[in-house]
Coordinates of C-alpha atoms and ligand atoms in Angstrom, one line a residue:
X1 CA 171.4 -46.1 -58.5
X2 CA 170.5 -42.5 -57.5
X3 CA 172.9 -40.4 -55.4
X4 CA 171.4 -39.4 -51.7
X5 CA 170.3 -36.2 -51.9
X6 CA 172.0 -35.9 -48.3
X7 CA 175.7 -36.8 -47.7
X8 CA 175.1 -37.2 -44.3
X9 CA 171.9 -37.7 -42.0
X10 CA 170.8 -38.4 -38.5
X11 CA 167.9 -40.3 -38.7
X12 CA 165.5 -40.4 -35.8
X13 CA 164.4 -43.7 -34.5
X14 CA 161.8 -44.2 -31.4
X15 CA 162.4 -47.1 -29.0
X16 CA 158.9 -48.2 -29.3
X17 CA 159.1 -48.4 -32.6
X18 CA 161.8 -51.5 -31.7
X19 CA 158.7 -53.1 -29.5
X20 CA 157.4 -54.2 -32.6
X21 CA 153.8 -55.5 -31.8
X22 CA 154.9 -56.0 -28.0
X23 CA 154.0 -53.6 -25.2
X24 CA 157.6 -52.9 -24.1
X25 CA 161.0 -54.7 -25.1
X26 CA 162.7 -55.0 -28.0
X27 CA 161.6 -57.5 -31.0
X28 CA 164.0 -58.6 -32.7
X29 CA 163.0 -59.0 -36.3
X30 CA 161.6 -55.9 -35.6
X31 CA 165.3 -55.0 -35.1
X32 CA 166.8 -57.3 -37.6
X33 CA 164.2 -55.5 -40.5
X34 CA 165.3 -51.8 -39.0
X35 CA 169.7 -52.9 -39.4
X36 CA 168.6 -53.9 -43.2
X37 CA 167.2 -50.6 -43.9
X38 CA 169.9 -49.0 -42.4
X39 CA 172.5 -51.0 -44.3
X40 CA 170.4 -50.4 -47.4
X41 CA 170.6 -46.9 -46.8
X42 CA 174.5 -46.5 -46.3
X43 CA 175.0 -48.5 -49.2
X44 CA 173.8 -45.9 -51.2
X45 CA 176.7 -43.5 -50.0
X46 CA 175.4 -41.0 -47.4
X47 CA 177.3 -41.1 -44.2
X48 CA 174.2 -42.1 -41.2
X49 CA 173.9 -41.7 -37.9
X50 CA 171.1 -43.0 -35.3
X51 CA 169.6 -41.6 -32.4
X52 CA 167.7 -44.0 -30.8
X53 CA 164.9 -43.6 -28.1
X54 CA 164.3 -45.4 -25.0
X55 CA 160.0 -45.5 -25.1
X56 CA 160.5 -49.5 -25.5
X57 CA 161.7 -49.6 -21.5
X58 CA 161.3 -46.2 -19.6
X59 CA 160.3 -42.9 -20.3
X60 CA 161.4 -40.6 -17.2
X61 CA 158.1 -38.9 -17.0
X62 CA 156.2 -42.4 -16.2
X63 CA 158.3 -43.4 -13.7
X64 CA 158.5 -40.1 -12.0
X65 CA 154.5 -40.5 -11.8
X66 CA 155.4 -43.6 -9.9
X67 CA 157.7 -41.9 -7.2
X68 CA 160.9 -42.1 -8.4
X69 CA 162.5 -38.2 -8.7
X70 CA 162.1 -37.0 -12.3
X71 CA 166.3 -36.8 -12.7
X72 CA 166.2 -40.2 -12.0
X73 CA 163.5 -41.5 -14.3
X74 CA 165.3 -39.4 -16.9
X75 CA 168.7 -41.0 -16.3
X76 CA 167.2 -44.2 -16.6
X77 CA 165.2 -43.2 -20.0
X78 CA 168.4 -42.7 -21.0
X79 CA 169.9 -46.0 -20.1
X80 CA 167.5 -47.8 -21.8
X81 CA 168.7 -45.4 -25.3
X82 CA 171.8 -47.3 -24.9
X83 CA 170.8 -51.2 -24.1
X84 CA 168.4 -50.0 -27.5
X85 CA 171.8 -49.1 -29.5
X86 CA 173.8 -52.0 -28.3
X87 CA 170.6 -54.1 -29.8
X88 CA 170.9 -52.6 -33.3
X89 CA 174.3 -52.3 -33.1
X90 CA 174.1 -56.5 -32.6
X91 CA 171.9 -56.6 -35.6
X92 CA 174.0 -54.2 -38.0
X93 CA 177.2 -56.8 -37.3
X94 CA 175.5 -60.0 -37.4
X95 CA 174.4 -58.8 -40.9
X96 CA 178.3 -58.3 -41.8
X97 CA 178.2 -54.3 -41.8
X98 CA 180.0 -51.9 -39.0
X99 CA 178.5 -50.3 -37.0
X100 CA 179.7 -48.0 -33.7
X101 CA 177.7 -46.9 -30.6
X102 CA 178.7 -43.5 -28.9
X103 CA 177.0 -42.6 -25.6
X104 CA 176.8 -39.4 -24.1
X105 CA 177.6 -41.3 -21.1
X106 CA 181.4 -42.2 -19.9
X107 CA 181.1 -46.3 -19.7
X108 CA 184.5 -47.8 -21.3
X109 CA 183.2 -51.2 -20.7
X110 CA 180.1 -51.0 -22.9
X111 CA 180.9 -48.5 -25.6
X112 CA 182.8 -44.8 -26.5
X113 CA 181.9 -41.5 -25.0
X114 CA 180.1 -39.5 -28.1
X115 CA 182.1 -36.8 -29.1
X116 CA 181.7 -35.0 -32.7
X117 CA 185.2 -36.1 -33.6
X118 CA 184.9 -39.8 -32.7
X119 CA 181.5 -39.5 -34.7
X120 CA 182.9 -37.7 -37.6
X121 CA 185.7 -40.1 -37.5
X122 CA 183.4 -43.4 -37.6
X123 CA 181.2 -42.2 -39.8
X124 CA 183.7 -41.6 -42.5
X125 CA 184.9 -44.7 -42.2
X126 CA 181.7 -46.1 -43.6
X127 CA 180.5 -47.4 -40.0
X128 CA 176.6 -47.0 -39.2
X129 CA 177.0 -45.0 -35.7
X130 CA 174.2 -45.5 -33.1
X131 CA 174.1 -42.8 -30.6
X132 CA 172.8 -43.4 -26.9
X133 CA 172.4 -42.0 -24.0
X134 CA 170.3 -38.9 -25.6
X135 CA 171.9 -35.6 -24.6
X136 CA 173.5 -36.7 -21.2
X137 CA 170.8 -34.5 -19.6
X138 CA 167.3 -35.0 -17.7
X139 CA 164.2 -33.4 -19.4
X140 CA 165.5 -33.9 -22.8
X141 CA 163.9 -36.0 -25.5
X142 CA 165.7 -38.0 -27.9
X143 CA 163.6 -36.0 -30.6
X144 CA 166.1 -32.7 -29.1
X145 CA 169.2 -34.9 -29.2
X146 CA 168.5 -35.8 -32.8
X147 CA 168.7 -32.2 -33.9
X148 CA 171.4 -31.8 -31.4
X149 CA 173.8 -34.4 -33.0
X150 CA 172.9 -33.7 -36.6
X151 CA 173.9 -29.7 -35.9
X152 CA 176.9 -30.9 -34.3
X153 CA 178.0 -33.6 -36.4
X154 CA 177.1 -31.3 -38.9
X155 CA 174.5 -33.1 -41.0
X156 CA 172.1 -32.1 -43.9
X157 CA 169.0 -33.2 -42.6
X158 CA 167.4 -35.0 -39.2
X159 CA 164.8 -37.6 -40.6
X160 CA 162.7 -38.5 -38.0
X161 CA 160.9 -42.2 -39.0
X162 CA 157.7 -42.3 -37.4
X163 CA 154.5 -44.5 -38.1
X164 CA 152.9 -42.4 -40.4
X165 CA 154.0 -40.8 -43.4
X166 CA 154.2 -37.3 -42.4
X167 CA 153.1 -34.5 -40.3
X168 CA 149.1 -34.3 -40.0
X169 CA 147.2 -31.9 -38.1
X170 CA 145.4 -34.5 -36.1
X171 CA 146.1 -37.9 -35.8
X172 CA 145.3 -39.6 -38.7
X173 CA 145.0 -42.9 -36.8
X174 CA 141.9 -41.7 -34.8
X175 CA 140.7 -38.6 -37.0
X176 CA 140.0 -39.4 -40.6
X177 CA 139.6 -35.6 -41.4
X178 CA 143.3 -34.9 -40.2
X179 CA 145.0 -33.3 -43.0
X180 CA 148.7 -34.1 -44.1
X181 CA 151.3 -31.4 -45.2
X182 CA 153.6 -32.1 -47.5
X183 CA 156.0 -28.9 -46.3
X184 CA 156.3 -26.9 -43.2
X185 CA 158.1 -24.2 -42.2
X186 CA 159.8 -24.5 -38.1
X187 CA 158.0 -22.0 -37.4
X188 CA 154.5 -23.4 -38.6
X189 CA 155.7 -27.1 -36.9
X190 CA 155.9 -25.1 -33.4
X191 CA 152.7 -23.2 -34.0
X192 CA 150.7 -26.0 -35.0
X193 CA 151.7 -28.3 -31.7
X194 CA 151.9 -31.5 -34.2
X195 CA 152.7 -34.0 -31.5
X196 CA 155.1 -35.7 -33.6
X197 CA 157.9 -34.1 -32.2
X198 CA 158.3 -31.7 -29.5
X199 CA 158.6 -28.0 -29.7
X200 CA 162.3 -27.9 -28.6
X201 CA 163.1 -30.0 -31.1
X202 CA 161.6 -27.9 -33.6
X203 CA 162.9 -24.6 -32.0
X204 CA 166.7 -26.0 -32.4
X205 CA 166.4 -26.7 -36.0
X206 CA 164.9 -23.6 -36.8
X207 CA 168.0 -22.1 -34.9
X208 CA 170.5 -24.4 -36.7
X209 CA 168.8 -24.2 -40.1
X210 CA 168.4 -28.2 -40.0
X211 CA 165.5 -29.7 -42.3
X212 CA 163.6 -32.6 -40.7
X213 CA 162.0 -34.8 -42.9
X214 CA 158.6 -36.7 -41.2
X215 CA 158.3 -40.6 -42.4
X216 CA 157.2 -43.5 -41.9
X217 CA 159.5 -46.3 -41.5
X218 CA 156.6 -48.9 -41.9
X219 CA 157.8 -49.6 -45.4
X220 CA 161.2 -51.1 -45.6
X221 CA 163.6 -49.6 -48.0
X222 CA 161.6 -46.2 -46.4
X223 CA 165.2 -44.8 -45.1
X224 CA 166.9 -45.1 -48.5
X225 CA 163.8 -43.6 -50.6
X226 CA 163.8 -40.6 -48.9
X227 CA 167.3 -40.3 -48.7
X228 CA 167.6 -40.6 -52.8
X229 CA 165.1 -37.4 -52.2
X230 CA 161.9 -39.8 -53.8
X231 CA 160.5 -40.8 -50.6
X232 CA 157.0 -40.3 -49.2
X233 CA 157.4 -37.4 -46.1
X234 CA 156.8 -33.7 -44.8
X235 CA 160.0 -31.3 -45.2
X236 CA 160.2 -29.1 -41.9
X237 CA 162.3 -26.4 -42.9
X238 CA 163.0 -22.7 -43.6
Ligands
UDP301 N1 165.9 -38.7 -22.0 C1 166.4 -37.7 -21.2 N2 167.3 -36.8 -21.9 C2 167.6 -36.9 -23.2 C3 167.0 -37.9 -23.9 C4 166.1 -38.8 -23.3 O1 166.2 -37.6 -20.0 O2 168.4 -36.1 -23.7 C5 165.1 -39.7 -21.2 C6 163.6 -39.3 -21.0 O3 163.3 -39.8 -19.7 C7 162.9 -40.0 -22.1 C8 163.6 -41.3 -22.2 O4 165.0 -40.9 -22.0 O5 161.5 -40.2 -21.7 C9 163.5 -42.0 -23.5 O6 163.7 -41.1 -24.6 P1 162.4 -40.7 -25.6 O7 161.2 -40.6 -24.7 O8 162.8 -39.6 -26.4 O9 162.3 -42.0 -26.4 P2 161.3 -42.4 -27.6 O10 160.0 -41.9 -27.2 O11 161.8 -41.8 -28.8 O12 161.4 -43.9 -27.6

């Protein structure tokens, strides 16, 4: 079995994605497939973390359309992060592997407070860490929190699983001329406005020197092929 080409990664996962085929809410072999991969992929050695989106329940900027203040919406986008963690975190156990949530939120009932010690400190001892609550602060995106973590968990690479298998300069779903890049630099993913993450994100690797690596998590065993460096994706980086 090939070594990971990362020791350890944060991998990018959006709460719609954990829909399934449903509008909203989570699907749970949807879930169950997603803990399988996941286990899959720390089996192979690399130490993982997940940052997991909140797009299945509430996205602050669609409530705020609705009335509710912006802050608010936010705060409750990032709720819905955690209820999404606790979900795969259920999963991850159920399936006999261990597996740790960390919110940047204090709630001692539910789970710990994320700090880069606690996560360094789970994730060496082989648990599969699911961090919620994105960054603790309105008009973030989980996309930002993802390269936030992984610079300060100190990670090798952000991989960002998406429905598609890489960056395209249209959306290949709706424009059959859209062209697919293998490699970009930060710089290029900023200029070129590919809506598959958002320019902050981008901006804070390129400040932290962290490669993100574009896939689609549509294929299962997608997670561990691109961690063994053999997997279909676009490198952001230099
Ligand atoms: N959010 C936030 N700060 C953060 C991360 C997330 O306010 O640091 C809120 C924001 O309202 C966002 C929602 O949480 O719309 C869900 O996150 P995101 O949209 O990134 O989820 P995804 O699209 O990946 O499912």
């Amino acid at each position: 079995m090939a070594e990971p080409v990362y020791r350890r990664v944060v991998i990018k996962l959006s709460g719609e994605y954990l829909a399934g085929s449903q509008v909203a809410g989570i699907d749970q072999p949807t879930v169950d497939r997603i803990a399988t991969d996941l286990i899959a992929a720390q089996e192979l050695g690399a130490e993982v973390a997940v940052v997991v989106g909140g797009g299945n329940m509430v996205r602050g900027v669609e409530v705020s359309a609705q009335g509710v203040s912006r802050t608010t919406g936010d705060t409750m986008g990032m709720l819905a992060t955690v209820m999404n963690c606790l979900a795969l975190e259920a999963a991850i156990e159920r399936k006999g592997a261990p597996a740790q949530t960390l919110s940047a939120f204090v709630m001692p009932e539910i789970c710990e407070l994320f700090t880069r010690a606690a996560a360094q400190k789970y994730l060496a001892a082989g648990r599969i860490v699911l961090l919620g609550g994105g960054t603790g602060n309105p008009y973030f995106t989980t996309d930002t929190t993802a390269v936030l973590r992984a610079a300060e968990i100190e990670a090798q690479a952000v991989l960002k699983a998406t429905n598609v298998d890489g960056v395209y300069s249209a959306d290949p779903k709706k424009d059959p001329s859209a062209k697919r890049f293998d490699r970009l630099t930060h710089a290029q993913a900023i200029e070129g406005g590919y809506k598959v993450m958002d320019a902050t994100a981008f901006a804070l690797a390129r400040e932290t020197s962290l490669p993100i690596i574009v896939f689609s998590i549509a294929d299962p065993g997608s997670i561990g092929a691109i961690l063994q460096g053999r997997g279909r994706g676009t490198v952001v980086a230099g």
